[in-house]
JSON list of C-alpha atoms in Angstrom, two decimals:
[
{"chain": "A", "resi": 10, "resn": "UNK", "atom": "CA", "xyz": [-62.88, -201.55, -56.59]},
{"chain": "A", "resi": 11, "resn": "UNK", "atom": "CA", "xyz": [-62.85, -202.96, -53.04]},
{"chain": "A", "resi": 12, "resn": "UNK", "atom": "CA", "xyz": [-62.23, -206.75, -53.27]},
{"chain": "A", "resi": 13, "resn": "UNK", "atom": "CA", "xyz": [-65.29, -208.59, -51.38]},
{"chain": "A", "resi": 14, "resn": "UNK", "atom": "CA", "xyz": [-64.15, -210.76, -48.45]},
{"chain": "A", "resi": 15, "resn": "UNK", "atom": "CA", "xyz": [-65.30, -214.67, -49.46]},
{"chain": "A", "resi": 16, "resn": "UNK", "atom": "CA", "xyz": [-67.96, -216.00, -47.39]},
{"chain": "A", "resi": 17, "resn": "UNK", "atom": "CA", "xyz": [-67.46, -220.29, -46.78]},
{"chain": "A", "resi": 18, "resn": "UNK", "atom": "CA", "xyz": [-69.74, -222.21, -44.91]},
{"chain": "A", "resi": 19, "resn": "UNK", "atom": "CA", "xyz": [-72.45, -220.07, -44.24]},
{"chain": "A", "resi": 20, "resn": "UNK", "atom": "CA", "xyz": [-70.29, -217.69, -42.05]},
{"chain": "A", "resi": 21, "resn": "UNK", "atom": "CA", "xyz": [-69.64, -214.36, -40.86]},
{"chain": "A", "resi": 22, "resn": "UNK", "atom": "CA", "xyz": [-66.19, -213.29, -40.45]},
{"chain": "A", "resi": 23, "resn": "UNK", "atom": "CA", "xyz": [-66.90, -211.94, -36.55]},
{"chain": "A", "resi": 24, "resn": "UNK", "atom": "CA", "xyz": [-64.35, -210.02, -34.15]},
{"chain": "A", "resi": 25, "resn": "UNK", "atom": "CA", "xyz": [-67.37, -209.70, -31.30]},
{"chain": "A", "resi": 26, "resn": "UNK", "atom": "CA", "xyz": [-70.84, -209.64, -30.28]},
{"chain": "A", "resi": 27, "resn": "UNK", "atom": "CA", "xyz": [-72.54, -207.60, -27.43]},
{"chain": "A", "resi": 28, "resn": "UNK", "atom": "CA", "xyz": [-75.63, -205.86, -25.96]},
{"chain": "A", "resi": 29, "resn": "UNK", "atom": "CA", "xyz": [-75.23, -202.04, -25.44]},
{"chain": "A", "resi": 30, "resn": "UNK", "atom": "CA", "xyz": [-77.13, -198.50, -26.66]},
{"chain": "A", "resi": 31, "resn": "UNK", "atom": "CA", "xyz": [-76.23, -197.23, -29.86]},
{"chain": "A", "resi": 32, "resn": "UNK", "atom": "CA", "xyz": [-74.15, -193.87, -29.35]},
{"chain": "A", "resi": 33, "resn": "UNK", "atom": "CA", "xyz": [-73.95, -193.11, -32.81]},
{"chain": "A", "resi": 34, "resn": "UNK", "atom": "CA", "xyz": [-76.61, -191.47, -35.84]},
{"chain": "A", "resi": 35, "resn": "UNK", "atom": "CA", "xyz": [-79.97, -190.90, -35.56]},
{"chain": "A", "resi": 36, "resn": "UNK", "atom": "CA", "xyz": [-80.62, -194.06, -33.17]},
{"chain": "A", "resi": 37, "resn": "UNK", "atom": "CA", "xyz": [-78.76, -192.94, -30.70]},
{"chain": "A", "resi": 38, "resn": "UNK", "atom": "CA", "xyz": [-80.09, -194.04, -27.45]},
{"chain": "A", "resi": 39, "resn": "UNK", "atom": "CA", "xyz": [-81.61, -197.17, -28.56]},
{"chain": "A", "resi": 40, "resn": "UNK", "atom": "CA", "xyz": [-81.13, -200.41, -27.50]},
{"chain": "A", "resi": 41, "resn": "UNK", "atom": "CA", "xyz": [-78.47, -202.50, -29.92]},
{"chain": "A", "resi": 42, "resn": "UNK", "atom": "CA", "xyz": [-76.81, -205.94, -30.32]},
{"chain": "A", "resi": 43, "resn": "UNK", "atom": "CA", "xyz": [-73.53, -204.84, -32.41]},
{"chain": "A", "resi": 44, "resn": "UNK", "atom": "CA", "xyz": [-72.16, -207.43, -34.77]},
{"chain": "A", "resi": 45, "resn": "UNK", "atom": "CA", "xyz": [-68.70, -206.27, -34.90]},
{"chain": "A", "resi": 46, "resn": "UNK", "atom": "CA", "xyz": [-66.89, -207.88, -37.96]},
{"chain": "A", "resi": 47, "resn": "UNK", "atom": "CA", "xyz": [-63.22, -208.19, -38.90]},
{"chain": "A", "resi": 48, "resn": "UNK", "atom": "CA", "xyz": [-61.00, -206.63, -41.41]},
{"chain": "A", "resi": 49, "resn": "UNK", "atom": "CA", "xyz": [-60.90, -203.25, -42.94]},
{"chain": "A", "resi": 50, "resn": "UNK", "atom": "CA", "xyz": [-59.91, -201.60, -46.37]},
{"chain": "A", "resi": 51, "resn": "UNK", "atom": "CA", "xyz": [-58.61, -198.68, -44.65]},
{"chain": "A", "resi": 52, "resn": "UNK", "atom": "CA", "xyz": [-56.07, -198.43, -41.82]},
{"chain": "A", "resi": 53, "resn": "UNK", "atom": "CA", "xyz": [-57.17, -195.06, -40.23]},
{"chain": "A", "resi": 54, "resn": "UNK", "atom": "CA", "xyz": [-54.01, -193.72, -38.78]},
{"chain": "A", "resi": 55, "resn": "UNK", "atom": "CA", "xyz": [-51.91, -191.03, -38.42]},
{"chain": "A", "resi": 56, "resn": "UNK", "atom": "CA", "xyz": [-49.13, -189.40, -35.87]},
{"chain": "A", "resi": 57, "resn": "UNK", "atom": "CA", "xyz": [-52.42, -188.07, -33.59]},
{"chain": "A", "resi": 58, "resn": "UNK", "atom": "CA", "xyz": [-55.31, -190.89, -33.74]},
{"chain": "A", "resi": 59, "resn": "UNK", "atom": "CA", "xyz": [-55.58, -194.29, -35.04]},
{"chain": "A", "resi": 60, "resn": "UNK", "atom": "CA", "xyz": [-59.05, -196.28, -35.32]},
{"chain": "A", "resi": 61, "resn": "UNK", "atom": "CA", "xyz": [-60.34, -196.97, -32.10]},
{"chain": "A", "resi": 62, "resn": "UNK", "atom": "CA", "xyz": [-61.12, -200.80, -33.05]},
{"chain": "A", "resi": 63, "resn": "UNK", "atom": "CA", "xyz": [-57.88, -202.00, -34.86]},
{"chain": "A", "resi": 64, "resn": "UNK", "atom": "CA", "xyz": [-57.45, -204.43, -31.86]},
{"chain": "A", "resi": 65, "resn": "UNK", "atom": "CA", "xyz": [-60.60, -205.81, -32.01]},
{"chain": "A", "resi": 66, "resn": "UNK", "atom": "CA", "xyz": [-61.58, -206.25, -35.70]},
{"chain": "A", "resi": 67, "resn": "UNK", "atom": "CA", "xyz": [-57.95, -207.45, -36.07]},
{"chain": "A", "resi": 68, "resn": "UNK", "atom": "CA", "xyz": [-58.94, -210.89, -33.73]},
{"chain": "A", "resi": 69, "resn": "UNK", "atom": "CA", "xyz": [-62.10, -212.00, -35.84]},
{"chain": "A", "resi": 70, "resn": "UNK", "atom": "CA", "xyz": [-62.98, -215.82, -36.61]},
{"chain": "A", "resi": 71, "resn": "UNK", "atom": "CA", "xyz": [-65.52, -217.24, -39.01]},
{"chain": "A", "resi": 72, "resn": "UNK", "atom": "CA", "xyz": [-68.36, -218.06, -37.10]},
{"chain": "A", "resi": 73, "resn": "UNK", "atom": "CA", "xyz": [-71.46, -219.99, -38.60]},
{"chain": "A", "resi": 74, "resn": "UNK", "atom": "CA", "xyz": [-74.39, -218.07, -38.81]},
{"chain": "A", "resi": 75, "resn": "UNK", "atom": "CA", "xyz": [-76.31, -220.07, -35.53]},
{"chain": "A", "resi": 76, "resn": "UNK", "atom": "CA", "xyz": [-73.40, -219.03, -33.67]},
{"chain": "A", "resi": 77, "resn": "UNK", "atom": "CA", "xyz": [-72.86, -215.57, -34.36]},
{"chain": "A", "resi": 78, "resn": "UNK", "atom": "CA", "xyz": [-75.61, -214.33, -31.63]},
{"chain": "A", "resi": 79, "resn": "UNK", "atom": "CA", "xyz": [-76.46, -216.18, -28.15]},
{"chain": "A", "resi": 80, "resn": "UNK", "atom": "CA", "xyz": [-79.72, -216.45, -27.25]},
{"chain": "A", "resi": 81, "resn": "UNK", "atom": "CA", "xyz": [-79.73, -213.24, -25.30]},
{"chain": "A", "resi": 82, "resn": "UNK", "atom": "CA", "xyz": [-79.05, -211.29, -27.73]},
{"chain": "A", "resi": 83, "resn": "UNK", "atom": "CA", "xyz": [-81.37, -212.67, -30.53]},
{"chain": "A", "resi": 84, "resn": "UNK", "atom": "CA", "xyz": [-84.12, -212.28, -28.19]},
{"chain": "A", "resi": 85, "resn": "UNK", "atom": "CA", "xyz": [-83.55, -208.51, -27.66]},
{"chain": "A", "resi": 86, "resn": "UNK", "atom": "CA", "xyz": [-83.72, -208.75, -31.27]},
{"chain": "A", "resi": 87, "resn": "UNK", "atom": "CA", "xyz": [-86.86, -210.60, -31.88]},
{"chain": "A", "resi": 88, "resn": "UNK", "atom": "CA", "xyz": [-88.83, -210.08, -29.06]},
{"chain": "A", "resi": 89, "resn": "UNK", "atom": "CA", "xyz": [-87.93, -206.72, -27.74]},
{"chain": "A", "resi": 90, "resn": "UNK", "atom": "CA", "xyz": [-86.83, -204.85, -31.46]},
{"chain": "A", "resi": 91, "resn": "UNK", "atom": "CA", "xyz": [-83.42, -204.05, -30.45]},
{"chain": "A", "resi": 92, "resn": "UNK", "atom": "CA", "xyz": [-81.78, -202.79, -33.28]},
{"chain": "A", "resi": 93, "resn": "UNK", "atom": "CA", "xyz": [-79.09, -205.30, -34.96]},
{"chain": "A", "resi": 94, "resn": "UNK", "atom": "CA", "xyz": [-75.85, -202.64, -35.50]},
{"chain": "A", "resi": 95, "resn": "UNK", "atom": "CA", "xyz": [-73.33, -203.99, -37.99]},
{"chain": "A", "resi": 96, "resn": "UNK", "atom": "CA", "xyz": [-70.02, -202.59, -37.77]},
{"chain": "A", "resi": 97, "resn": "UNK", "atom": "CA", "xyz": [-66.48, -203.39, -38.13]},
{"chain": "A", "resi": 98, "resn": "UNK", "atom": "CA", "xyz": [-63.68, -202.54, -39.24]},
{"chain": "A", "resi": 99, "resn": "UNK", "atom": "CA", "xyz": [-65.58, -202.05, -42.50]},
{"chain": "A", "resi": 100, "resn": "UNK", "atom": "CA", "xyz": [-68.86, -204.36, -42.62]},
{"chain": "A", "resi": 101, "resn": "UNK", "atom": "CA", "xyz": [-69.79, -203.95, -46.47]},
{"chain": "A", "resi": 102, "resn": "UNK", "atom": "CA", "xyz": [-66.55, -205.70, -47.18]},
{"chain": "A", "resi": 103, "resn": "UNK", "atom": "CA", "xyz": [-68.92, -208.55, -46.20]},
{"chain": "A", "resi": 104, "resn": "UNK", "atom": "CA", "xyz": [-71.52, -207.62, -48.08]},
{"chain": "A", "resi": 105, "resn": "UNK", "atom": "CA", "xyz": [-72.24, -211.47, -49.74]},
{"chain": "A", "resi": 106, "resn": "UNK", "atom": "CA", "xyz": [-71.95, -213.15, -46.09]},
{"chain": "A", "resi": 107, "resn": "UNK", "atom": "CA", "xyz": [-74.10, -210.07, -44.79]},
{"chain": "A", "resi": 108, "resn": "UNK", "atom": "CA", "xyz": [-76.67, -210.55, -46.91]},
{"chain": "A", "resi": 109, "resn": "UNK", "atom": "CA", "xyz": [-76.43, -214.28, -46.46]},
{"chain": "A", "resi": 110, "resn": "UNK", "atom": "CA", "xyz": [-76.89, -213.78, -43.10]},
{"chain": "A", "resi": 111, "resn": "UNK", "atom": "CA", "xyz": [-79.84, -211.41, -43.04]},
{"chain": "A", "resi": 112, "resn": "UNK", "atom": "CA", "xyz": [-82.08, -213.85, -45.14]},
{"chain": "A", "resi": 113, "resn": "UNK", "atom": "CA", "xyz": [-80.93, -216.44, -42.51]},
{"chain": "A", "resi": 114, "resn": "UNK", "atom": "CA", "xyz": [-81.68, -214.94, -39.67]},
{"chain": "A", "resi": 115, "resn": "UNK", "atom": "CA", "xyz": [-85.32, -213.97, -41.90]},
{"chain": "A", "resi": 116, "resn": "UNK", "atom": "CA", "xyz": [-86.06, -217.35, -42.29]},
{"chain": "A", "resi": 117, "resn": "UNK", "atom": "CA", "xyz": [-85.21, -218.87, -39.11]},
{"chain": "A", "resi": 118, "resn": "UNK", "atom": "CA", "xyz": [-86.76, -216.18, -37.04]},
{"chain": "A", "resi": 119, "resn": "UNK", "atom": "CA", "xyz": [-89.60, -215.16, -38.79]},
{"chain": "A", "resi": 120, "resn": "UNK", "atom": "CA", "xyz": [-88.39, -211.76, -38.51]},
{"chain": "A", "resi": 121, "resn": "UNK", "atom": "CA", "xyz": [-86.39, -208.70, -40.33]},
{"chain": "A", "resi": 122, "resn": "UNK", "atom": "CA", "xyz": [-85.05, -206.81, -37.48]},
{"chain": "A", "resi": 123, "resn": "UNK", "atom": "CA", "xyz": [-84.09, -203.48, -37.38]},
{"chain": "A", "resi": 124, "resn": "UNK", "atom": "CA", "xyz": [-80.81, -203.42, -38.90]},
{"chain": "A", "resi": 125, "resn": "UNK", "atom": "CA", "xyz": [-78.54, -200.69, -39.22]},
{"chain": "A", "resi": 126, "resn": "UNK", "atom": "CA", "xyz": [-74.99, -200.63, -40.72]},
{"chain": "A", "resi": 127, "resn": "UNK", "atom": "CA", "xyz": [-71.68, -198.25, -39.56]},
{"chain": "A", "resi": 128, "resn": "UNK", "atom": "CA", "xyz": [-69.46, -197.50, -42.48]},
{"chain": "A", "resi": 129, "resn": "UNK", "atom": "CA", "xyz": [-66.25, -195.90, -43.59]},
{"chain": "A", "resi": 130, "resn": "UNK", "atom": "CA", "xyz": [-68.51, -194.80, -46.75]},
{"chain": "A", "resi": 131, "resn": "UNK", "atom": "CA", "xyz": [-65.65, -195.84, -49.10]},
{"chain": "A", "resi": 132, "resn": "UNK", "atom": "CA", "xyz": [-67.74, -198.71, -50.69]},
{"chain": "A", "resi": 133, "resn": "UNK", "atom": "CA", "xyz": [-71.12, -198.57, -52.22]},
{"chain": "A", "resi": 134, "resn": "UNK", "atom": "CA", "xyz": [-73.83, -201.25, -51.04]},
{"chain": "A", "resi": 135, "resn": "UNK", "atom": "CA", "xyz": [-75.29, -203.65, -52.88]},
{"chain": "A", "resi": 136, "resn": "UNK", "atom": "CA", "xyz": [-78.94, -202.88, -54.07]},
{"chain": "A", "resi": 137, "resn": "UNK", "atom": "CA", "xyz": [-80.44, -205.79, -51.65]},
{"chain": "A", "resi": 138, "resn": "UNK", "atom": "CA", "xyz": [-78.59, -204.21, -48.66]},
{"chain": "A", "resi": 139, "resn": "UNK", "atom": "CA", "xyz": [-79.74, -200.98, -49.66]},
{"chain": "A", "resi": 140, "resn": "UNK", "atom": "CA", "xyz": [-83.17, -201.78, -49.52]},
{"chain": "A", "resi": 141, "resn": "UNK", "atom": "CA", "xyz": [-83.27, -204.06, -46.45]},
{"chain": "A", "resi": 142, "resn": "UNK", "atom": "CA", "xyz": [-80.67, -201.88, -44.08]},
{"chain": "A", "resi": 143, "resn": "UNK", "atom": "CA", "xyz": [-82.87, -199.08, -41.91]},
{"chain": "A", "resi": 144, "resn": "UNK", "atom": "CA", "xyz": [-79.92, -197.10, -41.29]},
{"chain": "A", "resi": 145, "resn": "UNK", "atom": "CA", "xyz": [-76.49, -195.92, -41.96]},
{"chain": "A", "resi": 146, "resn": "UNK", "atom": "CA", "xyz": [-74.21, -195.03, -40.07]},
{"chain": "A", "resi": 147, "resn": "UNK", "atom": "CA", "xyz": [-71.45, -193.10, -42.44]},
{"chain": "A", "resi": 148, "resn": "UNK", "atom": "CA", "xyz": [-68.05, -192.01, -40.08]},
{"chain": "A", "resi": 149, "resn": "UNK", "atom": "CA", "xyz": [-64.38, -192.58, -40.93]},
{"chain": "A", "resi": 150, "resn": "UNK", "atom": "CA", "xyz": [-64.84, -194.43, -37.73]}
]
């Protein structure tokens, strides 16, 4: 069983943040904010690939939850239903701060956006992600 990354401070262990078009799944084509987080259980790699976002997931900082998006980005998200992508690495390693952060965001905004989630499929979600998460995104990445 994976070990769950500990969430302190009402935080989100984050590598990067950004505004693009999802080019993955069933959404593809649709405008996104990706919530890229750190850390991984797997390290994809072998003498012809390795994962694409080692570098990146690899430089991640706990940021408190009214810092993880600007205000850009959580107005494509409230106001204009941009989907809210959460990737990594491997997101449901975060699956406590995740869901933290959801019911956050809910609360503050007034709003569930349209969240989808890209996994390694190596760990199962939790029940309240599996109800609240609109789609998945299952790839070895």
């Amino acid at each position: 069983m994976q070990k769950e990354i500990k969430n302190k401070n009402n935080s989100l262990l984050v590598s990067e943040v950004f505004y693009s078009i999802q080019g993955e799944g069933q959404t593809m084509g649709i405008p996104a904010v990706f919530l890229r987080l750190g850390g991984c259980n797997i390290l994809c790699q072998s003498k012809h690939w390795v994962c694409d976002t080692i570098e990146v997931w690899r430089k991640s900082k706990a940021t408190l939850f009214e810092d993880v998006l600007n205000e850009e980005q959580t107005m494509r998200i409230v106001q204009q239903n941009a989907h809210l992508v959460i990737t990594g690495g491997e997101p449901l390693i975060h699956q406590i701060a995740i869901e933290n952060y959801l019911e956050w965001f809910k609360s503050k905004y007034k709003v569930k956006p349209i969240i989808e989630v890209e996994t390694n499929g190596t760990i199962l979600a939790t029940s309240y992600l599996t109800k609240v998460v609109d789609y998945w995104n299952c790839s070895p990445k």
